[in-house]
PDB file of C-alpha atoms in Angstrom:
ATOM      1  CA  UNK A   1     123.056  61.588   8.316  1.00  0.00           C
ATOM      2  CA  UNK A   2     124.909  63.353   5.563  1.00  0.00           C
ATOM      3  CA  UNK A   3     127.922  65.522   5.505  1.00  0.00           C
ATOM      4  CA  UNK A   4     127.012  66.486   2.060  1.00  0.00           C
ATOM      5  CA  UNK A   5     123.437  67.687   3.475  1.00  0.00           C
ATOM      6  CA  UNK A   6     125.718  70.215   5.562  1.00  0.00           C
ATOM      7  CA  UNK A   7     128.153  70.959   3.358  1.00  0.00           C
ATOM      8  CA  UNK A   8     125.269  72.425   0.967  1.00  0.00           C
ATOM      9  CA  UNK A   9     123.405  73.941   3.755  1.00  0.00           C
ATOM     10  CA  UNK A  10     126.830  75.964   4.598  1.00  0.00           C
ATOM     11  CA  UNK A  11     127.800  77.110   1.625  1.00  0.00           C
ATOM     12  CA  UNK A  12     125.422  79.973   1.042  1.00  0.00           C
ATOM     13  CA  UNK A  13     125.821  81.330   4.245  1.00  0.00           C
ATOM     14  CA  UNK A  14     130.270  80.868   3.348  1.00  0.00           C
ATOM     15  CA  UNK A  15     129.401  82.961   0.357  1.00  0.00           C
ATOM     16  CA  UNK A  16     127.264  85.581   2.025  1.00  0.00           C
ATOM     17  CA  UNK A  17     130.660  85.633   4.801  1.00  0.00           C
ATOM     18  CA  UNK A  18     132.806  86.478   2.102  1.00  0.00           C
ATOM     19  CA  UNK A  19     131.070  88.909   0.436  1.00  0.00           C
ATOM     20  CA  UNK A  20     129.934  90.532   3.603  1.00  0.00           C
ATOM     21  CA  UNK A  21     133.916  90.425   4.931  1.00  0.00           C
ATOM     22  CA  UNK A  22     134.843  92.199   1.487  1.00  0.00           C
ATOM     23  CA  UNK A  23     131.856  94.917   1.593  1.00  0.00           C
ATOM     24  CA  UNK A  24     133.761  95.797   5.272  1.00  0.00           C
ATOM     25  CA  UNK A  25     137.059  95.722   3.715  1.00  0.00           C
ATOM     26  CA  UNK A  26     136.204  98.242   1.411  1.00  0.00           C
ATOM     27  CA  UNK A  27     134.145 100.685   3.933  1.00  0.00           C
ATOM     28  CA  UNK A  28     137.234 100.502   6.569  1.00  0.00           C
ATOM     29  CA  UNK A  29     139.379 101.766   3.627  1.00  0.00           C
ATOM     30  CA  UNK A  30     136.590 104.397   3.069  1.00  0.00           C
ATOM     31  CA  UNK A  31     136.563 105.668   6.114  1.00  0.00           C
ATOM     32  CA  UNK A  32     140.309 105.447   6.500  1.00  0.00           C
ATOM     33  CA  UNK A  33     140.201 108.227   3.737  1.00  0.00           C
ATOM     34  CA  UNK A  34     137.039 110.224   5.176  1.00  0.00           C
ATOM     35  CA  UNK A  35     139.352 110.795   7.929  1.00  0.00           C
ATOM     36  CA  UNK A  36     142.151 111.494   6.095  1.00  0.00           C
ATOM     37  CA  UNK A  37     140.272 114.098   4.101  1.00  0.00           C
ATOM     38  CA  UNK A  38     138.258 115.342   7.154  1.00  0.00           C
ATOM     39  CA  UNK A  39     135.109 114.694   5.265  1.00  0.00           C
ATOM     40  CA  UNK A  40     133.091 113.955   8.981  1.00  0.00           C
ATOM     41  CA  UNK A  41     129.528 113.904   6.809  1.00  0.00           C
ATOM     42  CA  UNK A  42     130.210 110.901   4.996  1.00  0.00           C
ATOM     43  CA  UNK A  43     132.602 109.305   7.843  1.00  0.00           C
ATOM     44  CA  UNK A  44     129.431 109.833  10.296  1.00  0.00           C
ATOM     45  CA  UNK A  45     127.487 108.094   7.196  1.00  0.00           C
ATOM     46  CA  UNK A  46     129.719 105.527   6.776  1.00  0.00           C
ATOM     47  CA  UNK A  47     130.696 103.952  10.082  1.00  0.00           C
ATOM     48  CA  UNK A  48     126.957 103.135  10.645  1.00  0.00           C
ATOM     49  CA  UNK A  49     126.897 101.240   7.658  1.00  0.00           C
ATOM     50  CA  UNK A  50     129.603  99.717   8.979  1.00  0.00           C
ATOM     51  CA  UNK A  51     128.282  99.215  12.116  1.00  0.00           C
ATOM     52  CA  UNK A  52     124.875  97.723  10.504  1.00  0.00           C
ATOM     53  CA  UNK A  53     127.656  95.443   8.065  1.00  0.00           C
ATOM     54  CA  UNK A  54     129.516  94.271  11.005  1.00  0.00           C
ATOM     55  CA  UNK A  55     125.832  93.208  12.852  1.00  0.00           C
ATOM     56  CA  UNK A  56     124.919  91.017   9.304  1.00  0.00           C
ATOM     57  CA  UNK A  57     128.138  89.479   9.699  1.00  0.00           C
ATOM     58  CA  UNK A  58     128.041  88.304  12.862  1.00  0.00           C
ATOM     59  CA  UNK A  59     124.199  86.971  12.355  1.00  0.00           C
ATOM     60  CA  UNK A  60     125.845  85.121   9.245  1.00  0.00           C
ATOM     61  CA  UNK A  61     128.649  83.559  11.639  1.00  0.00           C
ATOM     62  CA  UNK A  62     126.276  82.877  14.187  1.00  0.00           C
ATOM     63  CA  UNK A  63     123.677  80.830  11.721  1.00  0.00           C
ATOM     64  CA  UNK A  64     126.867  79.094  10.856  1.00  0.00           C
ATOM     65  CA  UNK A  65     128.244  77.718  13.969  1.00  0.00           C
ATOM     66  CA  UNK A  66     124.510  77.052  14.336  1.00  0.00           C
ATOM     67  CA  UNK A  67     124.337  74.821  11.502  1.00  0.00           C
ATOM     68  CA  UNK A  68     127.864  73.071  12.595  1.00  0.00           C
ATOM     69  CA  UNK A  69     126.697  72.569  16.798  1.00  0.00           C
ATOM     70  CA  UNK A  70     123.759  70.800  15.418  1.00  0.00           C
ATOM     71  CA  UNK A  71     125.493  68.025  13.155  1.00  0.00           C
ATOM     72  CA  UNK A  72     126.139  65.131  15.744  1.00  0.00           C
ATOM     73  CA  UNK A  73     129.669  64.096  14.469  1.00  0.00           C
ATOM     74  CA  UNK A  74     129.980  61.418  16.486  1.00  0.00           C
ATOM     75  CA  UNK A  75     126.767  59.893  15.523  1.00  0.00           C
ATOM     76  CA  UNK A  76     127.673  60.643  12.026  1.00  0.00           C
ATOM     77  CA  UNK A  77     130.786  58.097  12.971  1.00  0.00           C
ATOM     78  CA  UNK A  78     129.270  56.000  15.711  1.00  0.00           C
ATOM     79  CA  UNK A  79     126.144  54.838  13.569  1.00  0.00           C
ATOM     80  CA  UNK A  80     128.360  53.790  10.754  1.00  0.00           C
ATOM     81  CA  UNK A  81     127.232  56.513   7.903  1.00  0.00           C
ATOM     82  CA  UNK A  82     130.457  58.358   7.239  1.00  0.00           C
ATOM     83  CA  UNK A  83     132.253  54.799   6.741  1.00  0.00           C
ATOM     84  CA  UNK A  84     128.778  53.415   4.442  1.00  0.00           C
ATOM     85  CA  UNK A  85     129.473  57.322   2.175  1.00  0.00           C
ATOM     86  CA  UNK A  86     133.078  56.660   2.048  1.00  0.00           C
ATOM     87  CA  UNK A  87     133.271  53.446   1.091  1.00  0.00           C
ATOM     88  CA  UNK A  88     130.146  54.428  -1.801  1.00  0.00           C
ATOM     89  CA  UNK A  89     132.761  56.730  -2.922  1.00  0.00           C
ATOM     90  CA  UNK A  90     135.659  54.391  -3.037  1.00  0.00           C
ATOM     91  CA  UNK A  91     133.156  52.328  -5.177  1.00  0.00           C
ATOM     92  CA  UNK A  92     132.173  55.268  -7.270  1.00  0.00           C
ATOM     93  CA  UNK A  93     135.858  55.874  -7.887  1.00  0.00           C
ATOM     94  CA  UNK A  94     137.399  52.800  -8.658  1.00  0.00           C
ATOM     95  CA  UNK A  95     139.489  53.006  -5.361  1.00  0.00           C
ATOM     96  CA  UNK A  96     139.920  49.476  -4.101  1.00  0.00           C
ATOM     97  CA  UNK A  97     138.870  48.745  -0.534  1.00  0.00           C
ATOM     98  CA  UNK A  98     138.926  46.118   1.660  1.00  0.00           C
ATOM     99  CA  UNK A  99     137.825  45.178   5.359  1.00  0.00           C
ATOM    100  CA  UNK A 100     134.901  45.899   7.629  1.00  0.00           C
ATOM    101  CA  UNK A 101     134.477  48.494   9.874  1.00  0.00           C
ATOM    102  CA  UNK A 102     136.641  50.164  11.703  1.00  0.00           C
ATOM    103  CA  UNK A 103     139.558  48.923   9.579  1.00  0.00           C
ATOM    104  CA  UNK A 104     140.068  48.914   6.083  1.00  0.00           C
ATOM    105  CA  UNK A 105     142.567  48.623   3.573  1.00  0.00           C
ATOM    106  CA  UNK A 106     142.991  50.914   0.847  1.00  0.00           C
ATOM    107  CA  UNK A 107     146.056  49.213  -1.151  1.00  0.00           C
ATOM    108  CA  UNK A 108     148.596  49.978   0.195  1.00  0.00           C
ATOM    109  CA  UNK A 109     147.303  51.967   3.182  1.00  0.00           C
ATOM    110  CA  UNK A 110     145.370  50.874   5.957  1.00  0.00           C
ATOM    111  CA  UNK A 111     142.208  53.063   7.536  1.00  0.00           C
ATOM    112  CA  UNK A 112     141.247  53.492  10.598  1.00  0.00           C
ATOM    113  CA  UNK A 113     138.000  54.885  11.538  1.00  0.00           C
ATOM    114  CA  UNK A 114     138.323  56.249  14.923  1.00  0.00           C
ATOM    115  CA  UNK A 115     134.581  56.943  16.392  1.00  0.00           C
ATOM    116  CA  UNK A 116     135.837  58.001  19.869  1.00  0.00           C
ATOM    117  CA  UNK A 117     137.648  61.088  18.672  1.00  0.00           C
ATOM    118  CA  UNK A 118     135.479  61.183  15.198  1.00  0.00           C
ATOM    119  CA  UNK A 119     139.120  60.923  13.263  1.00  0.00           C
ATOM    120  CA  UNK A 120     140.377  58.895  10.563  1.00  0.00           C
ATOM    121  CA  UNK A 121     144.096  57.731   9.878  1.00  0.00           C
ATOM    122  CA  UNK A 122     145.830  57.014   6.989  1.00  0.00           C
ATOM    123  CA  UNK A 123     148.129  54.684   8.088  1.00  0.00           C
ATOM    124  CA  UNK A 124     149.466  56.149  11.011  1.00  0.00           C
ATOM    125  CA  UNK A 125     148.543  59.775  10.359  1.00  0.00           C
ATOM    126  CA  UNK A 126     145.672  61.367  11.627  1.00  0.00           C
ATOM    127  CA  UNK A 127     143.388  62.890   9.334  1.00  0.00           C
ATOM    128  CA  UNK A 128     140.849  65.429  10.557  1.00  0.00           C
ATOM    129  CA  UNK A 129     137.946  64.707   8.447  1.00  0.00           C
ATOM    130  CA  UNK A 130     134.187  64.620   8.404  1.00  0.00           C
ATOM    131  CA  UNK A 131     133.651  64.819   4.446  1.00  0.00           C
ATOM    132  CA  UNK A 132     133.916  61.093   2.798  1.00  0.00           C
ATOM    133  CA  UNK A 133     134.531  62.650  -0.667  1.00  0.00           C
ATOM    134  CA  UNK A 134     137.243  64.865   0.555  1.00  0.00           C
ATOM    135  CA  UNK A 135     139.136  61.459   2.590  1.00  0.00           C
ATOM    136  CA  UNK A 136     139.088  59.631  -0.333  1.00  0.00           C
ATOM    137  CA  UNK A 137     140.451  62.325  -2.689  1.00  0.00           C
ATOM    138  CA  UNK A 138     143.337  62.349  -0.126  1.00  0.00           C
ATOM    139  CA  UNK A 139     143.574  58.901  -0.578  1.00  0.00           C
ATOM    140  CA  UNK A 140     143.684  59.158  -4.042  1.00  0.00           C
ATOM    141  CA  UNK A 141     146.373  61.678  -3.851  1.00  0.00           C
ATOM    142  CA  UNK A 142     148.665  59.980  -1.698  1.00  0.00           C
ATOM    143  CA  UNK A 143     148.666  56.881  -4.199  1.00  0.00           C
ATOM    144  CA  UNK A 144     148.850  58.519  -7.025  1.00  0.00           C
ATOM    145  CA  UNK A 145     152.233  59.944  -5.036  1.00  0.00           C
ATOM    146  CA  UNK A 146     153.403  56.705  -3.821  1.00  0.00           C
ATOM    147  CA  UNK A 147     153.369  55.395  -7.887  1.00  0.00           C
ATOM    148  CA  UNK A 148     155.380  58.772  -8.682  1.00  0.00           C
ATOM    149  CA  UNK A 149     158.322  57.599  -6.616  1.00  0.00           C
ATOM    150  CA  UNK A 150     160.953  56.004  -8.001  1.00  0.00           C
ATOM    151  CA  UNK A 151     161.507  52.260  -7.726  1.00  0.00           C
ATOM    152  CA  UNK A 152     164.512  49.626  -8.262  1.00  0.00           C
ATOM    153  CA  UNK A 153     163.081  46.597  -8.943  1.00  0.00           C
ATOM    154  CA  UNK A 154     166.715  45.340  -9.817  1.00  0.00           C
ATOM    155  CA  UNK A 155     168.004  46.478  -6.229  1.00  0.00           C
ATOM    156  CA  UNK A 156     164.743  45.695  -4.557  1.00  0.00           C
ATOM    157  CA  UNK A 157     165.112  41.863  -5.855  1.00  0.00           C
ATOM    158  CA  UNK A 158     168.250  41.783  -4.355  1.00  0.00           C
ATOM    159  CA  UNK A 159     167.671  42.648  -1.265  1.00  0.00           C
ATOM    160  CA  UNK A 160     165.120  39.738  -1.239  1.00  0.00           C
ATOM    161  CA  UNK A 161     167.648  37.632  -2.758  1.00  0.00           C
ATOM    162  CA  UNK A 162     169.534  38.263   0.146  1.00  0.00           C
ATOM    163  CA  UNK A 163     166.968  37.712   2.759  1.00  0.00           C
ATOM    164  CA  UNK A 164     165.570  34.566   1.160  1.00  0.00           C
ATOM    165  CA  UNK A 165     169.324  32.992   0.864  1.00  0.00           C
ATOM    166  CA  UNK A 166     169.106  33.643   5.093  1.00  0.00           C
ATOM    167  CA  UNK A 167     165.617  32.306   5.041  1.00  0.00           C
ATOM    168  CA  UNK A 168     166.474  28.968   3.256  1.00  0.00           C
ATOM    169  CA  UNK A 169     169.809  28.511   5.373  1.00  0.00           C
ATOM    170  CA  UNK A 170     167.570  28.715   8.890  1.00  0.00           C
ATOM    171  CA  UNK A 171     164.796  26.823   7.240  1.00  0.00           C
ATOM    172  CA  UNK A 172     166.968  23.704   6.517  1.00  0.00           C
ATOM    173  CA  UNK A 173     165.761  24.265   2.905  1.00  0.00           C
ATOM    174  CA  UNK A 174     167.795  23.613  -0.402  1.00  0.00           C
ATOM    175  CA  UNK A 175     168.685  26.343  -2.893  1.00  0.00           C
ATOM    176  CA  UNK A 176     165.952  27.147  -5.007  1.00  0.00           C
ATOM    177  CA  UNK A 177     163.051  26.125  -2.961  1.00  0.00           C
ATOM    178  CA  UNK A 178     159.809  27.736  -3.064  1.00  0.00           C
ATOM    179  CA  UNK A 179     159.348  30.215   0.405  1.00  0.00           C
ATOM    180  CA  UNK A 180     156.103  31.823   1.269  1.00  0.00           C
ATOM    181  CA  UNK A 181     156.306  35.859   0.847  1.00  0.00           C
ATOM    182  CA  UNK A 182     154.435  35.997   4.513  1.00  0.00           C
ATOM    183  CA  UNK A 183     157.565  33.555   5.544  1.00  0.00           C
ATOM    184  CA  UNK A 184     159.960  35.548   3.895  1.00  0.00           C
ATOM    185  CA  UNK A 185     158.560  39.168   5.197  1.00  0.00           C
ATOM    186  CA  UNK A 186     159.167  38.320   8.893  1.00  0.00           C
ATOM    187  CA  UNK A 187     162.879  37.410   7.660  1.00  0.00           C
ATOM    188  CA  UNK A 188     163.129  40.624   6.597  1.00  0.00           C
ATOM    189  CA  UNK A 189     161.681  42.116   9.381  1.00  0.00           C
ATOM    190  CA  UNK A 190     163.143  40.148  12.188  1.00  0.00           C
ATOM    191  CA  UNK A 191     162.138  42.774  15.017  1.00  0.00           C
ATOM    192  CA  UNK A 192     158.845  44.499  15.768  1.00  0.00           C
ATOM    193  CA  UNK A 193     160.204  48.083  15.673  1.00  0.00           C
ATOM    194  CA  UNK A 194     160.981  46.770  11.758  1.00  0.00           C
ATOM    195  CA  UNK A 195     157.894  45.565  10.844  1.00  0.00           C
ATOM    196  CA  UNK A 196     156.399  48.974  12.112  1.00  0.00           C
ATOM    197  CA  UNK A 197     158.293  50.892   9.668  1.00  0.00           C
ATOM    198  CA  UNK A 198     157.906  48.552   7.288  1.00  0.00           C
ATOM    199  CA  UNK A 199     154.749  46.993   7.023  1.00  0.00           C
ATOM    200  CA  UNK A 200     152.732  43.911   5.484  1.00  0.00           C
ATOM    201  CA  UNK A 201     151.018  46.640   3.285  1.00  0.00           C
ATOM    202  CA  UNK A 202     154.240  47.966   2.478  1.00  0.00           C
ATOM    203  CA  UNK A 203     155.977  44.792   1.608  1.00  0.00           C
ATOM    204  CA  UNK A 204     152.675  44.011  -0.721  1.00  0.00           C
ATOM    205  CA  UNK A 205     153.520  47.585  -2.560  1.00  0.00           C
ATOM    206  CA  UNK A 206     156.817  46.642  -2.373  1.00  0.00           C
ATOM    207  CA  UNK A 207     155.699  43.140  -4.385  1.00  0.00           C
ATOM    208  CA  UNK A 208     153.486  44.567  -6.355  1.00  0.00           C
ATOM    209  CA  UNK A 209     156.123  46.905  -8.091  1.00  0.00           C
ATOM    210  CA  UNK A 210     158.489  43.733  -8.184  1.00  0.00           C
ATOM    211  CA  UNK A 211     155.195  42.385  -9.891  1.00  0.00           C
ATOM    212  CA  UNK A 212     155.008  44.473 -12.048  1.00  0.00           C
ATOM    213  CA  UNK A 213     157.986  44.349 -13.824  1.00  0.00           C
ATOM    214  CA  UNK A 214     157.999  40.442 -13.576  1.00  0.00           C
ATOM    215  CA  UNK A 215     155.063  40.551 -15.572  1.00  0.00           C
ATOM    216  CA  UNK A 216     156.892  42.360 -18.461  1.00  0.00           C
ATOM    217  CA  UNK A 217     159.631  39.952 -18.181  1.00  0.00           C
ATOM    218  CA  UNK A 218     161.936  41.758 -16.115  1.00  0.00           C
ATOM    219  CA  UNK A 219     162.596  38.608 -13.346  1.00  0.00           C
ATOM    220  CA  UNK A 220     166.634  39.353 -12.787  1.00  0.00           C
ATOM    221  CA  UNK A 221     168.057  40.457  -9.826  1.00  0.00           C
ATOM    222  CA  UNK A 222     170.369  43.533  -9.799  1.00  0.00           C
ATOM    223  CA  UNK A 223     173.319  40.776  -9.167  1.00  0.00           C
ATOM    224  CA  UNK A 224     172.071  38.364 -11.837  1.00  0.00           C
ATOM    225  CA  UNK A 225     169.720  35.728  -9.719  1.00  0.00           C
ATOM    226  CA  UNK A 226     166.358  35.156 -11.679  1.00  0.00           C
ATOM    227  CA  UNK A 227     163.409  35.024  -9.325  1.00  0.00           C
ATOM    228  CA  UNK A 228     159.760  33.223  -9.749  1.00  0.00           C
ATOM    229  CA  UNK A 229     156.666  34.032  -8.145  1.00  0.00           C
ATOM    230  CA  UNK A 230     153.790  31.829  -7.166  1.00  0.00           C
ATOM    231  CA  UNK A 231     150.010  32.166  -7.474  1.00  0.00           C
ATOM    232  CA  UNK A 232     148.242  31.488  -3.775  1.00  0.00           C
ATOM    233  CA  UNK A 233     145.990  28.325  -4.355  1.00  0.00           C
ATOM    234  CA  UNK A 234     144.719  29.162  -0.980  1.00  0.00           C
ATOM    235  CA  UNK A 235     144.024  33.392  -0.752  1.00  0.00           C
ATOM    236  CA  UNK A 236     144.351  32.864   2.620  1.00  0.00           C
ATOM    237  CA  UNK A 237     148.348  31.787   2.454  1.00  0.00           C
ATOM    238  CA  UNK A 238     148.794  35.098  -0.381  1.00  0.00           C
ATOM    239  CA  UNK A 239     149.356  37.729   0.061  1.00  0.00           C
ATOM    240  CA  UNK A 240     146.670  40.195  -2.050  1.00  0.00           C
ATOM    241  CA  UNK A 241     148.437  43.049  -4.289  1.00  0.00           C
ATOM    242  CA  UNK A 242     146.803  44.863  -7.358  1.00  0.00           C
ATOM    243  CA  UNK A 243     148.601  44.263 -10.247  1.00  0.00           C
ATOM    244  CA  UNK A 244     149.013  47.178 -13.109  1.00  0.00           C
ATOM    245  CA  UNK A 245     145.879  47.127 -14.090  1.00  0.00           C
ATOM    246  CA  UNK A 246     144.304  47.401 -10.926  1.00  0.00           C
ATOM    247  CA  UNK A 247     143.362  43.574 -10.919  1.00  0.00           C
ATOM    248  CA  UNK A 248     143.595  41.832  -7.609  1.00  0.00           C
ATOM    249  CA  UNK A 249     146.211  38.994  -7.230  1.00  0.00           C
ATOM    250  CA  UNK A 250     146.997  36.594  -4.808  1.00  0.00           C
ATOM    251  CA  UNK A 251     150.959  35.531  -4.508  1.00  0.00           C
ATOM    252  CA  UNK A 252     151.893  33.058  -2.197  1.00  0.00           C
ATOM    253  CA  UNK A 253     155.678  32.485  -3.298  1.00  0.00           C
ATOM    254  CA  UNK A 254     158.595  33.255  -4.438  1.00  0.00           C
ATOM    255  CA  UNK A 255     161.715  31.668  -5.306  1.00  0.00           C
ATOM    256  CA  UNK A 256     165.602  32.555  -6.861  1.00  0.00           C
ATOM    257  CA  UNK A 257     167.856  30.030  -8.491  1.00  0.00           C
ATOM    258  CA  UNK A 258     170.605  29.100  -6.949  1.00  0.00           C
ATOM    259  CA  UNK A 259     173.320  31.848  -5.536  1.00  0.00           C
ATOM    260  CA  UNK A 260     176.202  31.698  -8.486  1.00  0.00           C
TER     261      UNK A 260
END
């Protein structure tokens, strides 16, 4: 099963809607004349085309909702083939994807597939959608907004800086050790309601911005602490980000020398 296969079995009888809602449009302003002008002949003419207009269109709606009863929607979810199209067209479009279904990541959103109600969420908004192509394009979109807004890496490393200071001090750790980012997230998110506004895929944005700019040498704090980060040895201790490029990285740590 295909949305596509629908989608091109619809459109014809979408165009011959239109066209048939226009040709009605411009008889009901006909006859609104006719019977301005009192010209009966053509307004007894005119409101049986009308009438024979009107019976086309709703033969046209009819073969549509025909055409939409019959596609099983939750089959088209249940059996797997809207998540095997979508994640063809993440492939197709160089949109990175991860997981199995019904969860996915999409960096940095998570997807749900949700078969009993045949929706999908972004996140944690619900996205009405049987058409892979058009989900992913509003994937697409929302990243392509998320990379539009502005970022501090200066201000964002020191509110780390700040956290991992806390982290070290409850750890027992001396300045300048090494702290997982997975170890230093749930610092920074001490409470659950925290962590649900600000999640793991978040943070990992977050990091890969902070990435980002460490890459072009930018590893100074807004408050003057330099910070290092560490490649993940083990993927499963890293957390995974995409860097500029669109590579995948693993970073397991990070670290700031010590508090002047």
């Amino acid at each position: 099963m295909n949305y596509e296969d629908l989608y091109q079995a619809l459109t014809p009888d979408e165009k011959s809607l239109k066209e048939t809602i226009a040709a009605l449009t411009r008889l009901q302003k006909t006859i609104v004349r006719e019977t301005e002008s009192g010209d009966l002949k053509y307004l007894s003419r005119d409101l049986k085309t009308i009438a024979q207009t009107a019976a086309a269109l709703s033969a046209t709606i009819e073969k549509l909702s025909n055409s939409v009863e019959g596609f099983d929607s939750r089959a088209y979810f249940e059996d797997g083939d809207f998540a095997a199209q979508m994640l063809d067209i993440c492939h197709e479009q160089n949109v990175d994807v991860q997981g199995e279904f019904p969860v996915y990541k999409m960096f940095p959103y998570k997807v749900k597939i949700d078969v009993e109600n045949q929706d999908v969420y972004l996140d944690k908004k619900r996205i009405q959608c049987m058409r892979p192509s058009s989900f992913v394009k509003t994937v697409k979109a929302s990243q392509e907004k998320l990379q539009k807004v502005r970022f501090n890496a200066e201000s964002y490393a020191d509110e780390l800086a700040d956290t991992y200071d806390l982290a070290l001090l409850k750890l027992n750790k001396k300045p300048g050790s090494v702290l997982y980012l997975t170890s230093l997230y749930k610092f920074l998110t001490p409470m659950g309601r925290f962590r649900r506004e600000y999640d793991m895929q978040g943070f990992s944005y977050d990091i890969s911005r902070l990435y980002a700019e460490y890459v072009k040498g930018n590893r100074t704090s807004k408050n003057g602490r330099t910070f290092d980060f560490g490649p993940a040895h083990n993927n499963s201790k890293g957390i995974r980000i995409l860097d500029a490029n669109g590579n995948e990285q693993f970073l397991a740590t990070i670290s700031f020398d010590v508090k002047k």
